[in-house]
């Protein structure tokens, strides 16, 4: 079965439970629903907010390419990916991945794959706004994100 992933890039918050319920509603073929919600951290009290920017259209297209790879690699019944942009405060959600499959392993692995490649390839830029009022620099890519994504190329 070919799955058409749901991809949204939005400024406002999302409700993980509502997104999961929407996927599972009326479905009896789903045996596993794995969700991952990434939250903004306060970095030990130093961070007041994180500012995320993106190129509209480009971000959705790249997330769509990553999602298509996940759908081709695992037998998914559904896949939803939501990524926020704008000003996000500590404790607020940034990203949601919901992967559904008949079996748990496919759902877990697809969600893990999505996050590894979102961190490594999705075109978002992050700037820190510090609790002391200063505007921090743009957050650079981490080598650990590239290493996490590389493990899927086996």
Coordinates of C-alpha atoms in Angstrom, one line a residue:
X1 CA 0.0 0.0 0.0
X2 CA 1.3 3.4 -0.9
X3 CA 1.1 6.0 1.9
X4 CA 0.8 9.7 1.2
X5 CA 2.5 11.4 4.2
X6 CA 1.0 14.4 5.8
X7 CA 3.6 17.2 6.0
X8 CA 2.9 20.6 7.7
X9 CA 5.2 23.5 8.5
X10 CA 3.4 26.0 10.7
X11 CA 3.8 28.8 13.2
X12 CA 1.2 27.7 15.7
X13 CA 1.3 24.8 18.1
X14 CA 0.0 21.3 17.4
X15 CA -1.8 18.7 19.6
X16 CA 0.1 15.4 19.4
X17 CA -2.9 13.5 20.8
X18 CA -5.3 15.0 18.2
X19 CA -2.9 14.2 15.4
X20 CA -2.5 10.6 16.6
X21 CA -6.3 10.2 17.0
X22 CA -6.8 11.5 13.5
X23 CA -4.5 8.9 12.1
X24 CA -6.0 6.0 14.0
X25 CA -9.7 7.0 13.6
X26 CA -11.6 4.1 12.0
X27 CA -8.4 2.2 11.2
X28 CA -8.2 -1.5 12.2
X29 CA -5.1 -2.2 10.2
X30 CA -2.8 -0.2 12.5
X31 CA -1.2 -2.2 15.3
X32 CA 1.4 0.4 16.3
X33 CA 1.4 4.2 16.5
X34 CA 4.7 5.8 17.5
X35 CA 4.9 9.5 18.3
X36 CA 7.8 11.7 18.9
X37 CA 7.4 15.3 20.1
X38 CA 10.5 17.5 20.2
X39 CA 10.3 20.3 22.7
X40 CA 12.3 23.5 23.1
X41 CA 14.7 23.3 26.1
X42 CA 15.7 26.2 28.3
X43 CA 19.4 25.2 28.2
X44 CA 19.8 25.2 32.0
X45 CA 17.8 28.5 32.3
X46 CA 19.9 30.4 29.8
X47 CA 17.4 30.3 26.9
X48 CA 14.2 32.5 26.8
X49 CA 13.2 31.4 23.3
X50 CA 14.3 29.8 20.1
X51 CA 13.6 31.5 16.8
X52 CA 13.2 29.1 13.8
X53 CA 13.3 30.3 10.2
X54 CA 12.7 28.4 7.0
X55 CA 12.2 28.9 3.3
X56 CA 8.5 28.2 2.6
X57 CA 8.1 25.5 0.0
X58 CA 11.7 24.3 0.3
X59 CA 11.2 23.0 3.9
X60 CA 8.0 21.2 3.0
X61 CA 9.6 19.7 -0.1
X62 CA 12.7 18.4 1.8
X63 CA 10.5 17.0 4.6
X64 CA 8.4 15.3 1.9
X65 CA 11.5 13.7 0.4
X66 CA 12.6 12.3 3.7
X67 CA 9.0 11.1 4.5
X68 CA 8.8 9.4 1.0
X69 CA 12.1 7.6 1.8
X70 CA 10.6 6.4 5.2
X71 CA 7.4 5.2 3.4
X72 CA 9.4 3.3 0.8
X73 CA 11.6 1.7 3.5
X74 CA 9.0 0.5 6.0
X75 CA 5.4 -0.7 5.6
X76 CA 3.7 2.3 7.0
X77 CA -0.1 2.8 7.2
X78 CA 0.3 6.5 7.8
X79 CA 3.0 9.2 8.5
X80 CA 2.5 12.7 9.8
X81 CA 5.3 15.2 10.3
X82 CA 4.7 18.7 11.7
X83 CA 7.5 21.2 12.1
X84 CA 7.0 24.7 13.6
X85 CA 8.7 27.9 12.8
X86 CA 8.7 31.3 14.5
X87 CA 9.4 32.1 18.2
X88 CA 9.2 29.0 20.4
X89 CA 9.6 29.2 24.2
X90 CA 11.0 26.5 26.4
X91 CA 8.6 23.7 27.0
X92 CA 6.7 24.4 23.8
X93 CA 6.6 21.7 21.0
X94 CA 8.8 22.2 17.9
X95 CA 8.4 19.0 15.9
X96 CA 6.0 16.0 15.8
X97 CA 6.4 12.7 14.0
X98 CA 3.6 10.2 14.1
X99 CA 4.4 6.8 12.3
X100 CA 1.7 4.1 12.1
X101 CA 2.2 0.5 10.9
X102 CA 0.7 -2.9 11.5
X103 CA 3.8 -3.7 13.6
X104 CA 5.8 -1.8 16.2
X105 CA 9.3 -2.2 14.8
X106 CA 8.4 -0.4 11.5
X107 CA 6.7 2.4 13.3
X108 CA 9.6 2.9 15.8
X109 CA 12.3 2.8 13.1
X110 CA 10.4 5.1 10.7
X111 CA 9.9 7.7 13.4
X112 CA 13.6 7.4 14.4
X113 CA 14.7 7.7 10.8
X114 CA 12.5 10.8 10.3
X115 CA 14.0 12.6 13.3
X116 CA 17.6 11.8 12.3
X117 CA 17.1 13.2 8.8
X118 CA 15.0 16.1 9.9
X119 CA 17.8 17.2 12.3
X120 CA 20.4 16.7 9.5
X121 CA 18.7 17.8 6.3
X122 CA 15.6 19.9 6.9
X123 CA 16.3 23.5 6.0
X124 CA 15.5 25.3 9.3
X125 CA 17.7 27.9 10.9
X126 CA 17.7 28.4 14.7
X127 CA 18.6 31.5 16.6
X128 CA 18.8 31.6 20.4
X129 CA 17.2 34.4 22.4
X130 CA 18.8 34.4 25.9
X131 CA 17.1 34.8 29.2
X132 CA 19.3 37.8 30.0
X133 CA 17.8 39.7 27.0
X134 CA 20.7 39.1 24.6
X135 CA 20.2 37.7 21.2
X136 CA 22.4 34.7 20.7
X137 CA 23.9 33.5 17.5
X138 CA 22.5 31.1 14.9
X139 CA 22.8 27.6 16.1
X140 CA 25.2 25.6 13.9
X141 CA 24.7 22.0 12.7
X142 CA 26.0 19.3 15.0
X143 CA 28.3 16.6 13.8
X144 CA 26.3 14.2 16.0
X145 CA 23.2 14.9 13.8
X146 CA 25.1 13.9 10.7
X147 CA 26.4 10.8 12.4
X148 CA 22.9 9.8 13.5
X149 CA 21.6 10.1 9.9
X150 CA 24.6 8.2 8.5
X151 CA 23.7 5.1 10.4
X152 CA 20.7 4.6 8.1
X153 CA 22.9 4.4 5.0
X154 CA 23.9 0.8 5.8

